[in-house]
Amino acid sequence: MEFTYEDITYHKADRVARITINRPDAANMFRAKTLHEMKAALEDSRLDDNVRVVVISGAGEKFFCIGGDKSDLPKTHAYKGVIPVMDVYDLMDKLPKPVIAAVDGFAVGGGNVLHVVCDFTIATDRSVFRQVGPMMGSFDAGYGTWYLEDLVGKKRAKDMWYRNPKINAHEALDIGLINKVVPDDELTDATLDYAMEIASRGAFALASIKAAFNARHGGVGGLSRMAHDLLLRGYLTTEESKELSSAFSERRAPDTDVFGH
């Protein structure tokens, strides 16, 4: 069934999938519909062997994303609004393909977390990054803290969460929060160049590297995912695996000479 997108745009070309939050009049805040559409796009990009890299951006020239739209949260069942956010972060984290955030303008609150969860961030020189949860009655005690600490260190991550300073693009580059700063009129081309360079690398190697980077935060699930990928895309193609499988099916002893050392 063809999925209809309203809150995002989703395009695929030249091995790159582009997901754009398309709510510029609402500062590209995500609501439940937005997140469900992002989930659908991420799942589609995962299944499409022609897609090597995913790019996430925000429509317009002022906001990348400023987090969740509180007006969309059910008044008595707020937890329902939290679940889709974690689903999206989890999909991005587990996606066996690199994800690039193309940031133009404000990446604030959940918008800052969104780019932090991405594997790479390219930003325009007018972009601003900020965590504002404690100022407005919210927080992110998961990806937004652990992964932020990985990028900028524990002391600075705590400073961002406790004091909520505004960080311009060049300072963000200096502290390791982002990968590259470009003029605002060069963001699209620069991001595509970055994506195409990555897309030219080995897909299995990229997937394995991403799984290795993320395994320690994933606990048993993260380590299991990495081991499963190595099994599925590595060990099962070896002569050892093929011979053991054939011997089992044929009810004979395996030829151990083909195992190697």
XYZ file of N, CA and C in Angstrom:
783
model
N 0.839 -1.196 0.000
C 0.000 0.000 0.000
C 0.877 1.250 0.000
N 0.572 2.188 -0.858
C 1.322 3.432 -0.954
C 1.023 4.311 0.258
N 2.095 4.795 0.902
C 1.918 5.642 2.082
C 1.807 7.094 1.650
N 0.817 7.797 2.197
C 0.616 9.203 1.867
C 1.231 10.078 2.952
N 2.127 10.971 2.526
C 2.809 11.852 3.476
C 2.187 13.245 3.451
N 1.954 13.790 4.624
C 1.408 15.132 4.755
C 2.330 16.051 5.559
N 2.901 15.529 6.633
C 3.758 16.341 7.503
C 5.219 16.324 7.076
N 5.571 15.401 6.193
C 6.942 15.334 5.693
C 6.911 15.207 4.176
N 8.058 15.443 3.554
C 8.249 15.056 2.162
C 9.315 13.968 2.156
N 9.192 13.047 1.221
C 10.113 11.916 1.163
C 10.448 11.633 -0.296
N 11.734 11.755 -0.609
C 12.190 11.548 -1.983
C 13.432 10.663 -1.983
N 13.570 9.863 -3.040
C 14.737 9.001 -3.195
C 15.330 9.206 -4.585
N 16.634 9.404 -4.611
C 17.331 9.544 -5.890
C 18.822 9.365 -5.662
N 19.487 8.739 -6.624
C 20.952 8.610 -6.588
C 21.457 8.031 -5.273
N 20.776 6.997 -4.783
C 21.168 6.252 -3.576
C 20.994 7.034 -2.283
N 20.324 8.175 -2.358
C 20.096 8.998 -1.165
C 18.592 9.200 -0.956
N 18.116 8.920 0.251
C 16.725 9.185 0.619
C 16.687 10.466 1.445
N 15.743 11.360 1.111
C 15.647 12.642 1.813
C 14.295 12.739 2.528
N 14.363 12.906 3.844
C 13.175 13.092 4.673
C 13.181 14.529 5.174
N 12.150 15.291 4.832
C 12.073 16.690 5.242
C 10.816 16.922 6.064
N 11.005 17.413 7.293
C 9.853 17.781 8.108
C 9.245 19.031 7.473
N 8.000 18.918 7.051
C 7.391 19.971 6.237
C 6.288 20.705 7.009
N 6.687 21.303 8.122
C 5.750 22.107 8.918
C 6.397 23.460 9.250
N 6.845 24.193 8.246
C 7.573 25.442 8.519
C 6.758 26.464 9.291
N 5.446 26.478 9.109
C 4.611 27.431 9.839
C 4.499 27.083 11.312
N 4.875 25.855 11.665
C 4.872 25.423 13.064
C 6.300 25.170 13.545
N 7.248 25.871 12.942
C 8.669 25.762 13.296
C 9.186 24.323 13.154
N 8.547 23.570 12.272
C 8.911 22.173 12.023
C 8.872 21.321 13.294
N 7.973 21.688 14.217
C 7.754 20.830 15.374
C 7.143 19.515 14.906
N 7.516 18.435 15.569
C 6.914 17.160 15.203
C 5.738 16.831 16.123
N 4.691 16.320 15.511
C 3.537 15.814 16.237
C 3.445 14.327 15.952
N 2.436 13.666 16.516
C 2.328 12.220 16.326
C 2.291 11.842 14.847
N 1.522 12.585 14.033
C 1.441 12.300 12.595
C 2.817 12.411 11.936
N 3.544 13.453 12.290
C 4.889 13.656 11.729
C 5.770 12.451 12.010
N 5.743 12.005 13.259
C 6.599 10.901 13.678
C 6.203 9.586 13.017
N 4.915 9.345 12.882
C 4.472 8.128 12.204
C 4.906 8.140 10.732
N 4.876 9.310 10.113
C 5.311 9.414 8.721
C 6.828 9.228 8.609
N 7.560 9.770 9.574
C 9.010 9.585 9.576
C 9.356 8.114 9.757
N 8.619 7.436 10.626
C 8.826 5.995 10.814
C 8.619 5.250 9.499
N 7.550 5.575 8.789
C 7.251 4.900 7.524
C 8.366 5.133 6.507
N 8.862 6.370 6.443
C 9.928 6.692 5.495
C 11.226 5.979 5.858
N 11.550 5.943 7.138
C 12.771 5.269 7.581
C 12.695 3.768 7.304
N 11.525 3.187 7.548
C 11.358 1.761 7.277
C 11.452 1.470 5.780
N 10.916 2.366 4.966
C 11.016 2.195 3.519
C 12.473 2.283 3.065
N 13.205 3.241 3.604
C 14.606 3.407 3.210
C 15.451 2.215 3.645
N 15.073 1.612 4.764
C 15.792 0.427 5.218
C 15.614 -0.737 4.247
N 14.399 -0.898 3.726
C 14.099 -2.023 2.852
C 14.589 -1.823 1.420
N 14.865 -0.581 1.037
C 15.255 -0.271 -0.336
C 16.776 -0.422 -0.483
N 17.204 -1.458 -1.198
C 18.633 -1.712 -1.379
C 19.322 -0.617 -2.181
N 18.551 0.180 -2.902
C 19.148 1.266 -3.675
C 19.498 2.470 -2.796
N 18.944 2.530 -1.601
C 19.233 3.634 -0.683
C 20.454 3.286 0.153
N 21.467 4.137 0.110
C 22.681 3.930 0.890
C 22.793 4.907 2.054
N 22.192 6.108 1.896
C 22.301 7.158 2.914
C 20.953 7.853 3.048
N 20.609 8.256 4.278
C 19.373 8.998 4.530
C 19.725 10.394 5.033
N 19.040 11.398 4.504
C 19.239 12.789 4.930
C 17.939 13.290 5.563
N 18.058 13.920 6.736
C 16.899 14.494 7.417
C 17.082 16.002 7.504
N 16.057 16.757 7.116
C 16.129 18.212 7.125
C 14.785 18.792 7.533
N 14.730 20.127 7.617
C 13.491 20.824 7.918
C 13.174 21.807 6.810
N 11.900 21.982 6.507
C 11.501 22.898 5.434
C 11.662 24.351 5.895
N 11.892 25.236 4.931
C 12.030 26.650 5.250
C 13.466 27.039 5.548
N 13.647 28.286 5.927
C 14.992 28.827 6.121
C 15.264 29.274 7.555
N 14.357 28.987 8.476
C 14.548 29.465 9.842
C 14.659 28.347 10.865
N 13.976 27.228 10.620
C 13.942 26.155 11.603
C 14.299 24.805 10.983
N 15.224 24.114 11.621
C 15.417 22.693 11.335
C 14.289 21.934 12.033
N 14.185 22.120 13.340
C 13.116 21.541 14.145
C 13.285 22.065 15.570
N 12.194 22.390 16.229
C 12.304 22.840 17.618
C 11.600 21.872 18.569
N 11.498 20.617 18.170
C 11.011 19.592 19.066
C 9.553 19.248 18.886
N 8.967 18.717 19.959
C 7.609 18.220 19.895
C 6.568 19.306 20.053
N 5.454 19.114 19.369
C 4.316 20.033 19.441
C 3.452 19.621 20.628
N 3.589 20.348 21.730
C 2.877 19.969 22.956
C 1.365 20.028 22.789
N 0.895 20.883 21.911
C -0.554 20.981 21.715
C -1.136 19.704 21.134
N -0.272 18.858 20.587
C -0.737 17.615 19.980
C -0.823 16.463 20.973
N -0.206 16.646 22.150
C -0.208 15.570 23.132
C -1.596 15.396 23.745
N -2.086 14.192 23.830
C -3.380 13.964 24.488
C -3.327 14.467 25.926
N -4.360 15.145 26.346
C -4.355 15.780 27.661
C -4.195 14.774 28.795
N -4.801 13.611 28.666
C -4.769 12.649 29.765
C -3.909 11.427 29.478
N -3.371 11.336 28.274
C -2.540 10.196 27.922
C -1.271 10.699 27.228
N -0.513 11.529 27.940
C 0.668 12.147 27.340
C 1.687 11.110 26.892
N 1.715 9.950 27.545
C 2.717 8.945 27.190
C 2.554 8.469 25.752
N 1.343 8.531 25.236
C 1.131 8.145 23.836
C 1.932 9.040 22.893
N 2.181 10.279 23.316
C 2.944 11.185 22.476
C 4.433 10.941 22.561
N 4.874 10.254 23.622
C 6.293 9.979 23.796
C 6.726 8.786 22.961
N 5.860 7.789 22.885
C 6.231 6.540 22.217
C 6.693 6.740 20.771
N 5.984 7.506 19.920
C 6.453 7.667 18.536
C 7.823 8.335 18.442
N 8.149 9.226 19.379
C 9.463 9.872 19.364
C 10.548 8.830 19.548
N 10.384 7.971 20.530
C 11.381 6.944 20.783
C 11.454 5.939 19.635
N 10.324 5.678 19.008
C 10.326 4.785 17.847
C 11.204 5.346 16.724
N 11.082 6.650 16.487
C 11.872 7.290 15.424
C 13.350 7.279 15.771
N 13.694 7.668 17.005
C 15.099 7.647 17.414
C 15.667 6.235 17.295
N 14.872 5.256 17.727
C 15.331 3.871 17.704
C 15.548 3.388 16.272
N 14.641 3.750 15.369
C 14.801 3.375 13.968
C 16.047 4.009 13.357
N 16.275 5.290 13.650
C 17.460 5.968 13.143
C 18.730 5.303 13.662
N 18.694 4.949 14.940
C 19.861 4.351 15.584
C 20.161 2.968 15.019
N 19.115 2.196 14.739
C 19.293 0.825 14.252
C 19.396 0.739 12.729
N 19.061 1.801 12.032
C 19.117 1.776 10.571
C 20.536 1.421 10.123
N 20.706 0.368 9.318
C 22.047 -0.040 8.907
C 22.617 0.824 7.785
N 22.209 2.070 7.779
C 22.663 3.031 6.780
C 22.906 4.361 7.488
N 23.933 5.100 7.097
C 24.218 6.382 7.749
C 23.082 7.384 7.553
N 22.847 8.191 8.591
C 21.822 9.228 8.560
C 22.501 10.581 8.775
N 22.233 11.511 7.872
C 22.830 12.846 7.937
C 21.744 13.867 8.250
N 21.997 14.735 9.221
C 21.104 15.859 9.494
C 21.612 17.067 8.724
N 20.738 17.676 7.934
C 21.059 18.917 7.224
C 20.325 20.037 7.946
N 21.042 20.803 8.749
C 20.418 21.775 9.648
C 20.563 23.193 9.104
N 19.433 23.856 8.946
C 19.417 25.264 8.556
C 18.497 25.993 9.532
N 19.072 26.815 10.387
C 18.268 27.539 11.361
C 18.341 26.905 12.736
N 17.247 26.962 13.465
C 17.227 26.541 14.857
C 16.996 25.037 15.002
N 17.899 24.390 15.730
C 17.736 23.000 16.151
C 17.654 23.044 17.667
N 16.448 23.059 18.177
C 16.220 23.340 19.595
C 15.413 22.216 20.231
N 15.704 21.915 21.499
C 14.949 20.900 22.221
C 15.027 19.555 21.521
N 13.858 18.990 21.213
C 13.827 17.714 20.500
C 14.464 17.798 19.129
N 14.524 19.001 18.560
C 15.204 19.180 17.280
C 16.701 19.010 17.424
N 17.243 19.425 18.563
C 18.663 19.209 18.827
C 18.926 17.720 19.031
N 18.030 17.059 19.769
C 18.185 15.615 19.968
C 18.111 14.883 18.628
N 17.217 15.319 17.763
C 17.046 14.676 16.457
C 18.344 14.675 15.664
N 19.034 15.812 15.635
C 20.291 15.842 14.868
C 21.393 15.085 15.600
N 21.361 15.083 16.944
C 22.362 14.359 17.724
C 22.290 12.860 17.435
N 21.089 12.322 17.280
C 20.921 10.899 17.003
C 21.401 10.540 15.597
N 21.396 11.511 14.679
C 21.920 11.265 13.334
C 23.417 10.964 13.414
N 23.925 10.271 12.418
C 25.345 9.922 12.400
C 26.242 11.107 12.065
N 25.724 12.044 11.294
C 26.486 13.227 10.893
C 25.557 14.440 10.893
N 26.139 15.626 11.089
C 25.363 16.864 10.987
C 26.137 17.895 10.178
N 25.470 18.415 9.154
C 26.005 19.536 8.379
C 25.061 20.707 8.613
N 25.611 21.865 8.943
C 24.766 23.003 9.304
C 25.184 24.260 8.561
N 24.222 25.151 8.399
C 24.535 26.461 7.827
C 25.134 27.349 8.909
N 25.824 28.393 8.479
C 26.488 29.257 9.456
C 25.517 30.128 10.239
N 24.229 30.096 9.916
C 23.243 30.835 10.690
C 22.475 29.929 11.664
N 22.887 28.678 11.751
C 22.169 27.724 12.594
C 22.492 27.924 14.075
N 21.535 27.550 14.913
C 21.665 27.668 16.366
C 21.200 26.363 17.003
N 21.954 25.906 17.998
C 21.652 24.653 18.689
C 21.418 24.946 20.166
N 20.378 24.266 20.717
C 20.059 24.548 22.115
C 19.170 23.455 22.703
N 19.425 23.146 23.969
C 18.520 22.301 24.744
C 17.761 23.217 25.701
N 16.431 23.076 25.744
C 15.621 24.002 26.540
C 14.659 23.290 27.488
N 14.748 21.967 27.579
C 13.783 21.205 28.363
C 13.502 21.747 29.755
N 14.523 21.925 30.609
C 14.273 22.386 31.969
C 13.677 23.790 32.050
N 13.765 24.551 30.973
C 13.176 25.891 30.948
C 11.681 25.843 30.668
N 11.223 24.764 30.052
C 9.837 24.727 29.573
C 9.079 23.478 30.020
N 9.600 22.818 31.053
C 8.884 21.686 31.601
C 9.013 20.407 30.823
N 10.219 20.115 30.346
C 10.430 18.899 29.579
C 11.884 18.469 29.733
N 12.188 17.263 29.278
C 13.579 16.795 29.265
C 13.662 15.536 28.423
N 14.884 15.140 28.069
C 15.131 13.887 27.367
C 16.209 13.157 28.150
N 15.823 12.088 28.821
C 16.772 11.359 29.667
C 17.330 10.122 28.970
N 17.211 10.083 27.652
C 17.689 8.918 26.910
C 18.735 9.294 25.879
N 18.352 9.198 24.593
C 19.282 9.512 23.511
C 19.848 10.926 23.650
N 19.012 11.858 24.088
C 19.428 13.252 24.146
C 20.490 13.554 25.175
N 20.691 12.662 26.132
C 21.748 12.867 27.111
C 22.953 11.983 26.801
N 22.716 10.697 26.621
C 23.827 9.781 26.379
C 24.594 10.119 25.107
N 23.884 10.321 24.016
C 24.568 10.586 22.758
C 25.174 11.985 22.729
N 24.521 12.933 23.398
C 25.108 14.267 23.483
C 26.421 14.213 24.245
N 26.460 13.436 25.324
C 27.704 13.281 26.081
C 28.808 12.698 25.213
N 28.458 11.728 24.372
C 29.442 11.139 23.468
C 30.054 12.190 22.545
N 29.231 13.140 22.115
C 29.697 14.139 21.155
C 30.548 15.225 21.801
N 30.083 15.754 22.926
C 30.723 16.971 23.466
C 31.339 16.771 24.843
N 31.200 15.596 25.433
C 31.739 15.347 26.764
C 30.694 15.600 27.845
N 30.890 14.963 28.996
C 29.881 15.013 30.055
C 29.689 16.419 30.604
N 30.770 17.147 30.871
C 30.648 18.471 31.479
C 29.881 19.429 30.563
N 30.232 19.436 29.298
C 29.556 20.356 28.380
C 28.115 19.911 28.121
N 27.886 18.599 28.047
C 26.524 18.112 27.854
C 25.639 18.525 29.028
N 26.168 18.432 30.241
C 25.402 18.866 31.409
C 25.148 20.369 31.363
N 26.130 21.124 30.891
C 25.960 22.568 30.767
C 24.834 22.903 29.794
N 24.791 22.167 28.674
C 23.737 22.393 27.690
C 22.362 22.079 28.266
N 22.280 21.050 29.104
C 20.992 20.665 29.667
C 20.600 21.494 30.887
N 21.589 21.905 31.703
C 21.262 22.623 32.942
C 21.141 24.131 32.743
N 22.000 24.710 31.900
C 21.980 26.168 31.707
C 21.297 26.581 30.418
N 21.211 25.660 29.455
C 20.493 25.905 28.197
C 21.039 27.054 27.355
N 22.372 27.126 27.157
C 22.934 28.195 26.333
C 22.639 27.994 24.852
N 22.594 29.091 24.110
C 22.509 29.028 22.656
C 23.915 28.809 22.110
N 24.045 27.896 21.165
C 25.347 27.567 20.591
C 25.282 27.803 19.089
N 26.117 28.706 18.605
C 26.088 28.982 17.169
C 26.821 27.870 16.411
N 26.688 27.886 15.102
C 27.197 26.789 14.286
C 28.701 26.609 14.406
N 29.441 27.714 14.453
C 30.903 27.594 14.511
C 31.369 27.074 15.864
N 30.702 27.481 16.939
C 31.021 26.917 18.247
C 30.634 25.435 18.282
N 29.498 25.102 17.675
C 29.066 23.708 17.613
C 30.100 22.844 16.894
N 30.695 23.392 15.841
C 31.750 22.671 15.121
C 32.975 22.495 16.012
N 33.342 23.544 16.732
C 34.530 23.509 17.590
C 34.416 22.472 18.699
N 33.217 22.286 19.247
C 33.050 21.358 20.376
C 32.682 19.949 19.939
N 32.560 19.726 18.636
C 32.277 18.385 18.141
C 30.808 18.024 18.072
N 29.938 19.020 18.196
C 28.498 18.764 18.129
C 28.044 18.493 16.702
N 28.730 19.075 15.724
C 28.397 18.892 14.315
C 29.667 18.598 13.530
N 29.504 18.231 12.255
C 30.650 17.847 11.431
C 31.161 18.930 10.499
N 30.244 19.809 10.053
C 30.654 20.767 9.021
C 29.718 21.966 9.014
N 30.280 23.159 8.721
C 29.489 24.385 8.585
C 29.663 24.906 7.166
N 28.544 25.270 6.528
C 28.578 25.786 5.164
C 27.691 27.022 5.071
N 27.912 27.886 4.075
C 26.986 29.009 3.852
C 25.583 28.492 3.592
N 24.567 29.285 3.949
C 23.190 28.800 3.866
C 22.783 28.388 2.455
N 23.339 29.051 1.441
C 22.943 28.713 0.073
C 23.684 27.495 -0.486
N 24.550 26.897 0.332
C 25.316 25.736 -0.119
C 24.928 24.454 0.604
N 23.931 24.531 1.498
C 23.611 23.370 2.336
C 23.176 22.167 1.512
N 22.284 22.363 0.562
C 21.766 21.241 -0.224
C 22.874 20.541 -0.989
N 23.704 21.312 -1.685
C 24.783 20.717 -2.474
C 25.829 20.071 -1.585
N 26.171 20.748 -0.488
C 27.190 20.212 0.412
C 26.734 18.908 1.051
N 25.460 18.855 1.426
C 24.929 17.636 2.029
C 24.904 16.497 1.026
N 24.495 16.798 -0.212
C 24.458 15.767 -1.247
C 25.868 15.243 -1.538
N 26.849 16.137 -1.620
C 28.232 15.716 -1.850
C 28.709 14.800 -0.721
N 28.394 15.187 0.497
C 28.773 14.407 1.680
C 28.125 13.024 1.615
N 26.831 13.018 1.288
C 26.085 11.765 1.224
C 26.613 10.855 0.113
N 26.903 11.425 -1.044
C 27.368 10.620 -2.169
C 28.745 10.030 -1.901
N 29.579 10.773 -1.186
C 30.900 10.239 -0.832
C 30.747 9.016 0.068
N 29.861 9.113 1.054
C 29.618 7.983 1.948
C 28.976 6.827 1.191
N 28.034 7.150 0.299
C 27.320 6.118 -0.452
C 28.243 5.296 -1.346
N 29.406 5.824 -1.664
C 30.341 5.101 -2.526
C 31.139 4.046 -1.760
N 30.990 4.027 -0.436
C 31.695 3.047 0.380
C 30.899 1.735 0.429
N 31.516 0.694 0.961
C 30.861 -0.604 1.044
C 29.682 -0.595 1.999
N 28.524 -1.034 1.522
C 27.312 -0.992 2.342
C 27.429 -1.886 3.572
N 27.988 -3.088 3.421
C 28.134 -3.989 4.564
C 29.102 -3.414 5.579
N 30.182 -2.818 5.094
C 31.159 -2.218 5.997
C 30.538 -1.059 6.783
N 29.759 -0.220 6.100
C 29.110 0.906 6.773
C 28.133 0.420 7.834
N 27.338 -0.592 7.496
C 26.362 -1.126 8.438
C 27.051 -1.713 9.661
N 28.162 -2.434 9.442
C 28.873 -3.059 10.548
C 29.529 -2.013 11.452
N 30.077 -0.972 10.839
C 30.707 0.089 11.622
C 29.674 0.808 12.480
N 28.512 1.095 11.896
C 27.470 1.776 12.662
C 27.001 0.905 13.819
N 26.822 -0.378 13.578
C 26.405 -1.290 14.648
C 27.439 -1.336 15.761
N 28.718 -1.307 15.391
C 29.782 -1.343 16.398
C 29.784 -0.068 17.244
N 29.618 1.086 16.615
C 29.570 2.348 17.349
C 28.412 2.379 18.345
N 27.277 1.784 17.954
C 26.067 1.884 18.765
C 25.882 0.750 19.762
N 26.701 -0.300 19.652
C 26.472 -1.502 20.450
C 26.542 -1.249 21.951
N 27.473 -0.430 22.397
C 27.649 -0.272 23.842
C 26.460 0.419 24.492
N 25.746 1.261 23.739
C 24.557 1.886 24.291
C 23.335 0.985 24.164
N 23.431 -0.043 23.341
C 22.271 -0.884 23.086
C 22.133 -2.057 24.035
N 23.127 -2.245 24.943
C 23.065 -3.361 25.871
C 23.030 -4.679 25.124
N 22.262 -5.618 25.649
C 22.155 -6.938 25.029
C 21.614 -6.815 23.608
N 20.614 -5.910 23.429
C 20.027 -5.739 22.104
C 21.035 -5.240 21.095
N 21.851 -4.256 21.491
C 22.842 -3.696 20.585
C 23.903 -4.704 20.196
N 24.415 -5.453 21.173
C 25.430 -6.458 20.890
C 24.841 -7.597 20.060
N 23.597 -7.955 20.360
C 22.944 -9.023 19.601
C 22.739 -8.615 18.156
N 22.374 -7.340 17.941
C 22.155 -6.867 16.582
C 23.449 -6.924 15.780
N 24.552 -6.503 16.390
C 25.829 -6.534 15.690
C 26.225 -7.980 15.382
N 26.057 -8.872 16.362
C 26.399 -10.273 16.155
C 25.514 -10.902 15.077
N 24.226 -10.547 15.087
C 23.302 -11.091 14.080
C 23.689 -10.634 12.686
N 24.060 -9.345 12.562
C 24.444 -8.834 11.242
C 25.702 -9.528 10.736
N 26.656 -9.762 11.644
C 27.874 -10.461 11.247
C 27.558 -11.893 10.828
N 26.602 -12.507 11.517
C 26.183 -13.863 11.152
C 25.522 -13.878 9.788
N 24.543 -12.986 9.619
C 23.733 -12.995 8.411
C 24.534 -12.622 7.175
N 25.381 -11.600 7.328
C 26.056 -11.073 6.144
C 27.527 -11.455 6.067
N 28.004 -12.190 7.082
C 29.404 -12.585 7.084
C 29.585 -14.082 7.170
N 29.324 -14.638 8.343
C 29.614 -16.055 8.589
C 28.837 -16.990 7.663
N 27.583 -16.683 7.388
C 26.760 -17.594 6.577
C 27.269 -17.737 5.145
N 28.166 -16.861 4.720
C 28.718 -16.944 3.363
C 30.047 -17.700 3.331
N 30.559 -18.115 4.481
C 31.856 -18.796 4.522
C 31.715 -20.256 4.129
N 32.839 -20.857 3.724
C 32.853 -22.282 3.372
C 32.522 -23.128 4.590
N 32.950 -22.694 5.770
C 32.657 -23.433 6.987
C 31.153 -23.547 7.211
N 30.464 -22.429 7.122
C 29.022 -22.432 7.342
C 28.309 -23.270 6.285
N 28.731 -23.127 5.029
C 28.090 -23.876 3.941
C 28.287 -25.380 4.114
N 29.501 -25.788 4.507
C 29.783 -27.208 4.665
C 29.019 -27.796 5.850
N 28.955 -27.077 6.959
C 28.207 -27.561 8.119
C 26.724 -27.698 7.793
N 26.193 -26.733 7.058
C 24.785 -26.771 6.678
C 24.501 -27.944 5.750
N 25.386 -28.146 4.769
C 25.201 -29.257 3.817
C 25.318 -30.607 4.518
N 26.316 -30.704 5.400
C 26.519 -31.974 6.107
C 25.313 -32.309 6.988
N 24.768 -31.306 7.620
C 23.603 -31.526 8.483
C 22.410 -31.988 7.647
N 22.193 -31.315 6.509
C 21.060 -31.673 5.649
C 21.220 -33.072 5.056
N 22.487 -33.434 4.759
C 22.762 -34.723 4.121
C 23.040 -35.838 5.129
N 22.973 -35.517 6.425
C 23.162 -36.472 7.507
C 24.499 -37.189 7.398
N 25.552 -36.400 7.223
C 26.908 -36.946 7.143
C 27.832 -36.120 8.025
N 29.013 -36.631 8.228
C 30.009 -35.881 8.997
C 30.566 -34.756 8.113
N 30.775 -33.572 8.682
C 31.301 -32.459 7.874
C 32.769 -32.667 7.514
N 33.175 -32.129 6.385
C 34.577 -32.126 5.943
C 35.269 -30.967 6.630
N 35.997 -31.257 7.688
C 36.601 -30.179 8.483
C 37.782 -29.521 7.783
N 38.266 -30.105 6.689
C 39.393 -29.503 5.983
C 39.050 -28.155 5.363
N 37.735 -27.897 5.159
C 37.359 -26.647 4.512
C 37.166 -25.526 5.520
N 37.302 -25.837 6.834
C 36.998 -24.845 7.856
C 38.012 -23.709 7.927
N 39.266 -24.000 7.637
C 40.278 -22.963 7.809
C 40.633 -22.830 9.283
N 41.448 -21.804 9.557
C 41.911 -21.613 10.943
C 41.726 -20.161 11.349
